CSV table of C-alpha atoms in Angstrom, one decimal:
chain,number,residue,atom,x,y,z
A,1,UNK,CA,122.2,111.9,40.0
A,2,UNK,CA,120.7,114.6,41.7
A,3,UNK,CA,120.1,114.5,45.2
A,4,UNK,CA,116.5,114.6,46.4
A,5,UNK,CA,115.4,117.4,48.6
A,6,UNK,CA,113.3,115.1,51.0
A,7,UNK,CA,114.4,111.5,51.1
A,8,UNK,CA,113.0,108.0,52.5
A,9,UNK,CA,115.7,108.9,55.4
A,10,UNK,CA,114.8,112.8,55.8
A,11,UNK,CA,111.1,110.9,56.3
A,12,UNK,CA,112.7,108.5,58.9
A,13,UNK,CA,114.3,111.3,60.8
A,14,UNK,CA,111.5,113.3,61.3
A,15,UNK,CA,108.7,110.8,62.4
A,16,UNK,CA,111.6,109.3,64.8
A,17,UNK,CA,112.0,112.8,66.2
A,18,UNK,CA,108.5,113.3,66.7
A,19,UNK,CA,108.2,109.7,68.1
A,20,UNK,CA,110.7,111.1,70.6
A,21,UNK,CA,109.0,114.0,71.5
A,22,UNK,CA,105.7,112.0,72.4
A,23,UNK,CA,107.6,110.1,74.9
A,24,UNK,CA,109.4,112.8,76.2
A,25,UNK,CA,105.7,113.8,76.8
A,26,UNK,CA,104.7,111.2,78.9
A,27,UNK,CA,108.2,111.4,80.7
A,28,UNK,CA,107.5,114.9,81.8
A,29,UNK,CA,104.1,114.3,82.5
A,30,UNK,CA,105.3,112.1,84.9
A,31,UNK,CA,107.6,114.5,86.0
A,32,UNK,CA,105.7,117.4,86.7
A,33,UNK,CA,102.8,114.8,88.0
A,34,UNK,CA,100.3,115.6,85.2
A,35,UNK,CA,100.8,119.1,84.1
A,36,UNK,CA,99.8,118.6,80.3
A,37,UNK,CA,100.4,122.1,79.1
A,38,UNK,CA,103.8,122.4,80.4
A,39,UNK,CA,104.8,118.5,79.1
A,40,UNK,CA,103.0,119.5,76.0
A,41,UNK,CA,105.5,122.7,75.7
A,42,UNK,CA,108.6,120.4,77.0
A,43,UNK,CA,108.2,117.8,73.7
A,44,UNK,CA,107.5,120.6,71.2
A,45,UNK,CA,110.6,122.0,72.0
A,46,UNK,CA,112.8,118.5,72.4
A,47,UNK,CA,111.4,117.8,69.1
A,48,UNK,CA,111.9,121.0,67.3
A,49,UNK,CA,115.6,121.0,68.6
A,50,UNK,CA,116.0,117.3,67.5
A,51,UNK,CA,114.7,117.6,64.3
A,52,UNK,CA,116.2,121.2,63.5
A,53,UNK,CA,119.7,120.2,64.3
A,54,UNK,CA,119.7,117.2,62.6
A,55,UNK,CA,117.8,118.5,59.7
A,56,UNK,CA,120.2,121.4,59.3
A,57,UNK,CA,123.5,118.6,59.4
A,58,UNK,CA,121.8,116.8,56.5
A,59,UNK,CA,121.4,120.1,54.5
A,60,UNK,CA,124.2,121.1,55.4
A,61,UNK,CA,126.3,117.8,54.3
A,62,UNK,CA,124.3,118.0,51.0
A,63,UNK,CA,125.6,121.9,50.0
A,64,UNK,CA,127.2,122.4,46.8
A,65,UNK,CA,128.6,126.1,47.9
A,66,UNK,CA,130.2,127.9,50.8
A,67,UNK,CA,132.3,124.4,51.8
A,68,UNK,CA,134.2,125.4,54.5
A,69,UNK,CA,132.3,127.7,56.5
A,70,UNK,CA,129.1,125.0,55.9
A,71,UNK,CA,131.3,122.1,57.3
A,72,UNK,CA,132.2,123.9,60.4
A,73,UNK,CA,128.2,124.6,61.2
A,74,UNK,CA,127.9,121.1,59.3
A,75,UNK,CA,130.0,119.5,62.8
A,76,UNK,CA,128.4,122.1,65.0
A,77,UNK,CA,124.8,120.8,63.9
A,78,UNK,CA,125.7,117.5,64.7
A,79,UNK,CA,127.9,118.3,67.9
A,80,UNK,CA,124.4,120.0,68.8
A,81,UNK,CA,122.0,117.2,68.2
A,82,UNK,CA,124.2,114.7,69.4
A,83,UNK,CA,124.5,116.4,73.1
A,84,UNK,CA,120.4,117.2,72.6
A,85,UNK,CA,120.3,113.3,72.1
A,86,UNK,CA,122.2,112.1,75.2
A,87,UNK,CA,120.6,115.0,77.7
A,88,UNK,CA,116.9,114.4,76.7
A,89,UNK,CA,118.0,111.1,77.0
A,90,UNK,CA,119.5,110.6,80.0
A,91,UNK,CA,116.3,112.5,81.8
A,92,UNK,CA,113.0,113.3,79.9
A,93,UNK,CA,112.9,110.4,77.7
A,94,UNK,CA,114.1,107.8,80.1
A,95,UNK,CA,111.9,109.1,82.9
A,96,UNK,CA,108.7,107.5,81.3
A,97,UNK,CA,110.6,103.9,81.6
A,98,UNK,CA,112.0,104.8,85.2
A,99,UNK,CA,108.4,105.4,86.5
A,100,UNK,CA,107.0,102.4,84.1
A,101,UNK,CA,109.4,100.3,85.8
A,102,UNK,CA,107.8,101.4,89.3
A,103,UNK,CA,103.9,100.1,87.7
A,104,UNK,CA,103.1,97.1,90.4
A,105,UNK,CA,104.1,99.8,93.2
A,106,UNK,CA,101.8,102.6,91.9
A,107,UNK,CA,99.0,100.3,90.9
A,108,UNK,CA,99.1,98.6,94.6
A,109,UNK,CA,99.0,102.2,96.4
A,110,UNK,CA,96.6,103.5,93.9
A,111,UNK,CA,94.5,100.5,94.5
A,112,UNK,CA,94.8,100.5,98.5
A,113,UNK,CA,94.1,104.3,98.5
A,114,UNK,CA,90.7,103.8,96.2
A,115,UNK,CA,89.9,101.1,98.1
A,116,UNK,CA,89.4,103.7,101.5
A,117,UNK,CA,86.1,105.4,99.7
A,118,UNK,CA,84.4,101.6,99.9
A,119,UNK,CA,86.2,100.9,103.5
A,120,UNK,CA,84.6,104.3,104.9
A,121,UNK,CA,81.4,103.4,104.3
A,122,UNK,CA,81.7,99.8,105.7
A,123,UNK,CA,83.4,101.5,109.0
A,124,UNK,CA,80.3,103.7,109.1
A,125,UNK,CA,78.2,101.2,109.0
A,126,UNK,CA,79.6,99.0,111.5
A,127,UNK,CA,79.5,101.9,113.7
A,128,UNK,CA,76.2,102.7,113.1
A,129,UNK,CA,75.5,98.9,114.3
A,130,UNK,CA,77.2,99.2,117.4
A,131,UNK,CA,75.7,102.4,118.5
A,132,UNK,CA,72.3,101.0,117.6
A,133,UNK,CA,73.1,98.3,119.8
A,134,UNK,CA,73.9,100.3,122.6
A,135,UNK,CA,70.9,102.6,122.1
A,136,UNK,CA,68.3,99.9,122.0
A,137,UNK,CA,69.6,98.2,125.1
A,138,UNK,CA,69.6,101.8,127.1
A,139,UNK,CA,65.6,102.4,125.5
A,140,UNK,CA,65.1,98.4,126.9
A,141,UNK,CA,66.7,99.1,130.1
A,142,UNK,CA,65.5,102.2,130.7
A,143,UNK,CA,62.0,100.7,130.0
A,144,UNK,CA,62.9,97.5,132.1
A,145,UNK,CA,63.5,100.2,135.3
A,146,UNK,CA,60.2,101.7,134.8
A,147,UNK,CA,58.4,99.0,135.0
A,148,UNK,CA,60.0,97.6,138.3
A,149,UNK,CA,59.6,100.8,140.2
A,150,UNK,CA,62.9,101.5,139.9
A,151,UNK,CA,65.0,104.8,138.5
A,152,UNK,CA,62.5,106.4,135.9
A,153,UNK,CA,64.9,109.1,135.3
A,154,UNK,CA,66.5,107.5,132.0
A,155,UNK,CA,62.9,106.8,130.9
A,156,UNK,CA,61.8,110.3,130.8
A,157,UNK,CA,65.4,111.4,129.8
A,158,UNK,CA,64.9,109.2,126.7
A,159,UNK,CA,61.6,110.4,125.7
A,160,UNK,CA,59.1,107.9,126.7
A,161,UNK,CA,55.8,108.9,127.2
A,162,UNK,CA,53.5,106.8,129.7
A,163,UNK,CA,50.6,108.6,128.9
A,164,UNK,CA,50.9,107.9,125.3
A,165,UNK,CA,48.5,105.6,123.5
A,166,UNK,CA,51.1,103.2,122.4
A,167,UNK,CA,53.0,100.8,124.7
A,168,UNK,CA,56.8,101.0,125.9
A,169,UNK,CA,57.5,98.2,123.3
A,170,UNK,CA,56.0,100.1,120.4
A,171,UNK,CA,58.0,103.5,121.7
A,172,UNK,CA,61.2,101.7,121.5
A,173,UNK,CA,60.6,100.8,117.9
A,174,UNK,CA,59.5,104.1,117.4
A,175,UNK,CA,62.5,105.6,118.5
A,176,UNK,CA,64.8,103.0,116.9
A,177,UNK,CA,63.1,103.9,113.6
A,178,UNK,CA,64.3,107.4,113.7
A,179,UNK,CA,67.6,106.8,114.6
A,180,UNK,CA,67.7,104.6,111.8
A,181,UNK,CA,66.4,107.8,109.7
A,182,UNK,CA,68.5,110.1,111.2
A,183,UNK,CA,72.0,107.8,111.1
A,184,UNK,CA,71.4,105.9,107.9
A,185,UNK,CA,69.1,107.8,105.7
A,186,UNK,CA,66.8,106.5,103.0
A,187,UNK,CA,69.2,108.4,100.5
A,188,UNK,CA,72.5,107.0,102.2
A,189,UNK,CA,72.4,103.6,99.9
A,190,UNK,CA,72.0,105.8,96.4
A,191,UNK,CA,74.8,108.0,97.6
A,192,UNK,CA,77.2,105.0,98.3
A,193,UNK,CA,76.4,103.0,94.9
A,194,UNK,CA,77.5,106.6,93.4
A,195,UNK,CA,80.7,106.1,94.8
A,196,UNK,CA,81.1,102.6,94.1
A,197,UNK,CA,80.5,103.5,90.7
A,198,UNK,CA,83.2,105.9,91.0
A,199,UNK,CA,85.6,103.8,92.6
A,200,UNK,CA,85.0,100.9,90.1
A,201,UNK,CA,85.7,103.1,87.1
A,202,UNK,CA,88.5,104.6,88.5
A,203,UNK,CA,89.8,101.1,89.5
A,204,UNK,CA,89.8,100.2,85.5
A,205,UNK,CA,91.5,103.5,85.0
A,206,UNK,CA,94.5,102.4,87.1
A,207,UNK,CA,94.6,98.8,86.2
A,208,UNK,CA,95.4,100.1,82.5
A,209,UNK,CA,97.3,103.6,83.3
A,210,UNK,CA,100.3,101.9,82.0
A,211,UNK,CA,98.6,102.3,78.5
A,212,UNK,CA,96.8,105.3,79.4
A,213,UNK,CA,98.5,107.3,81.7
A,214,UNK,CA,97.4,110.9,81.1
A,215,UNK,CA,93.8,109.6,82.4
A,216,UNK,CA,95.2,108.3,85.6
A,217,UNK,CA,96.3,111.6,86.8
A,218,UNK,CA,92.9,112.8,87.0
A,219,UNK,CA,92.1,109.6,89.5
A,220,UNK,CA,95.2,110.2,91.3
A,221,UNK,CA,94.7,114.3,91.7
A,222,UNK,CA,91.2,113.6,92.6
A,223,UNK,CA,91.4,110.8,94.9
A,224,UNK,CA,92.5,112.4,98.1
A,225,UNK,CA,89.8,114.9,97.7
A,226,UNK,CA,87.4,112.1,97.0
A,227,UNK,CA,88.4,110.1,100.4
A,228,UNK,CA,88.3,113.6,102.5
A,229,UNK,CA,84.9,114.6,101.1
A,230,UNK,CA,83.4,111.2,101.7
A,231,UNK,CA,84.9,111.2,105.4
A,232,UNK,CA,83.9,114.8,105.9
A,233,UNK,CA,80.2,113.5,104.7
A,234,UNK,CA,80.0,110.6,107.0
A,235,UNK,CA,81.1,112.0,109.9
A,236,UNK,CA,79.0,115.1,109.4
A,237,UNK,CA,76.1,112.8,109.1
A,238,UNK,CA,77.2,110.7,112.3
A,239,UNK,CA,77.1,113.9,114.4
A,240,UNK,CA,73.8,115.4,112.9
A,241,UNK,CA,72.3,114.2,116.4
A,242,UNK,CA,74.5,114.7,119.3
A,243,UNK,CA,72.5,112.8,121.5
A,244,UNK,CA,73.3,109.6,119.6
A,245,UNK,CA,76.9,110.5,120.2
A,246,UNK,CA,76.9,108.7,123.7
A,247,UNK,CA,75.9,105.2,122.4
A,248,UNK,CA,78.8,104.6,120.5
A,249,UNK,CA,82.3,105.3,119.7
A,250,UNK,CA,82.4,108.5,117.4
A,251,UNK,CA,82.9,107.9,113.8
A,252,UNK,CA,86.3,109.6,113.1
A,253,UNK,CA,88.4,107.0,110.4
A,254,UNK,CA,91.8,107.4,109.8
A,255,UNK,CA,92.8,107.8,106.3
A,256,UNK,CA,95.7,108.1,104.8
A,257,UNK,CA,96.9,108.3,100.7
A,258,UNK,CA,100.6,108.1,101.1
A,259,UNK,CA,102.9,110.2,98.9
A,260,UNK,CA,101.8,109.0,95.5
A,261,UNK,CA,103.6,111.8,94.1
A,262,UNK,CA,107.2,110.7,94.7
A,263,UNK,CA,106.7,107.7,92.8
A,264,UNK,CA,106.2,109.8,89.6
A,265,UNK,CA,108.4,112.7,90.3
A,266,UNK,CA,111.4,111.0,92.0
A,267,UNK,CA,114.3,110.9,89.3
A,268,UNK,CA,116.8,108.1,89.2
A,269,UNK,CA,119.7,106.6,86.8
A,270,UNK,CA,118.3,105.7,83.1
A,271,UNK,CA,117.5,102.5,82.7
A,272,UNK,CA,119.1,100.2,79.9
A,273,UNK,CA,116.4,99.9,77.4
A,274,UNK,CA,116.1,104.1,77.4
A,275,UNK,CA,119.8,104.4,76.9
A,276,UNK,CA,119.4,101.6,73.9
A,277,UNK,CA,116.3,103.6,72.5
A,278,UNK,CA,118.1,107.0,72.7
A,279,UNK,CA,121.1,105.5,70.8
A,280,UNK,CA,118.7,104.1,68.0
A,281,UNK,CA,116.8,107.6,68.1
A,282,UNK,CA,120.3,109.1,67.7
A,283,UNK,CA,121.2,106.6,64.9
A,284,UNK,CA,117.9,106.9,62.7
A,285,UNK,CA,118.1,110.4,63.2
A,286,UNK,CA,120.8,110.7,61.7
A,287,UNK,CA,120.4,107.8,58.8
A,288,UNK,CA,119.8,110.7,55.8
A,289,UNK,CA,122.9,112.6,57.2
A,290,UNK,CA,125.5,109.1,57.1
A,291,UNK,CA,123.8,107.6,53.3
A,292,UNK,CA,124.2,111.5,51.7
A,293,UNK,CA,127.0,111.8,50.1
A,294,UNK,CA,129.4,114.7,50.0
A,295,UNK,CA,129.8,117.0,47.1
A,296,UNK,CA,133.4,116.5,45.5
A,297,UNK,CA,133.2,119.3,43.3
A,298,UNK,CA,136.3,121.3,43.3
A,299,UNK,CA,136.0,124.8,44.9
A,300,UNK,CA,137.4,126.6,42.2
A,301,UNK,CA,136.4,126.7,38.3
A,302,UNK,CA,133.7,124.0,39.0
A,303,UNK,CA,129.9,124.2,38.4
A,304,UNK,CA,127.2,124.2,40.2
A,305,UNK,CA,125.5,120.6,39.0
A,306,UNK,CA,124.7,118.1,41.7
A,307,UNK,CA,127.5,115.3,41.6
A,308,UNK,CA,126.3,112.9,44.6
A,309,UNK,CA,124.0,110.0,44.6
A,310,UNK,CA,121.2,109.1,47.2
A,311,UNK,CA,121.7,106.0,49.3
A,312,UNK,CA,118.4,105.7,50.3
C-alpha cells in the first residue's frame, strides 16, 4: 500500500505542536510580564521550529530516493527536534506551570493591593471625621470665650460676626456645612462608588486569573497607577483649604503594592508535571515518525514504487 502524504499521526503532530506553542505563549506572557506581542512572536517561532523539525524527520524517513543523504538529514532533524523540545520545555513551557504553582500567593498579594483603593477612601473618611470634630470643638470654644468675655481673638479669626443677623450657633452650623462641602463634596460618594465598582470588577478578574491569565495583566499594570491616582486625588482634596489643616493630622496615607512582578518573572526549576507533559509532547509529535515504515528498496535497479504501509 502506498503511504499517505498526510496521515492521522501527522495531524496529531501538528495539533500537539500548536498546543505546545500556545502553552509557551502563556509562559512567555508571564515571563515578559504581559508583553503580548513579544509572547506571540516567541510562541510562533517555537511552534514553527517544533513542527518544522518533526515533520521534516517524518518526511525524510518516508523517502524513496537519495537514502544515504536523506537519512543523515533525518537523524539531524530528530536530534534538533529533541533538543528544541528539551530546551523549550525546560524554560518557556515550564514557566507557565512554575507561576501557576504560586497562584495562592499571587491572588493574595493582588487582592491586598486592590483593597488599598477602598482603604484609602475609608482612611480619608476617618481623617475627615477627626478634623471635623476638632474644628467643631474650636468653633464652640471660640464662641464660649466670646460670650464669657474672655479672649475674643479666636472668635474673630474663625470668621464669626457678632453683628450678623444669625446667632453664634447658626454660624457654627454654617461653618460646619461649609467645611463638609469643601472636604466632603457632593460628588464624593459617586467618585468612591465608581472606584468601588472598579475594585469589584478587578477582584473578579484576579480570582479567575488562572483561567484568564492574559486579562489579569491589565489589572496588574493599572493597579499601581490606580492606587497612586486615588491617593493623590484624596490628598489634594484634603489640602484644598489650608485653613483646615490645623484641625487634624494631614491626610498622607502609606501605600505599597510590593513587587508582584517578581512572582511572574522569576524563573525556577521545571515542575514534574511540566517535564512529564514535555515528554508526552515529544512522543506525540514523533508518533508519525515512529509508526512510518522506512523504504526497503535497494538503492540500485529498483523501481520507485512505494513499498510501505501506514501504521496509522
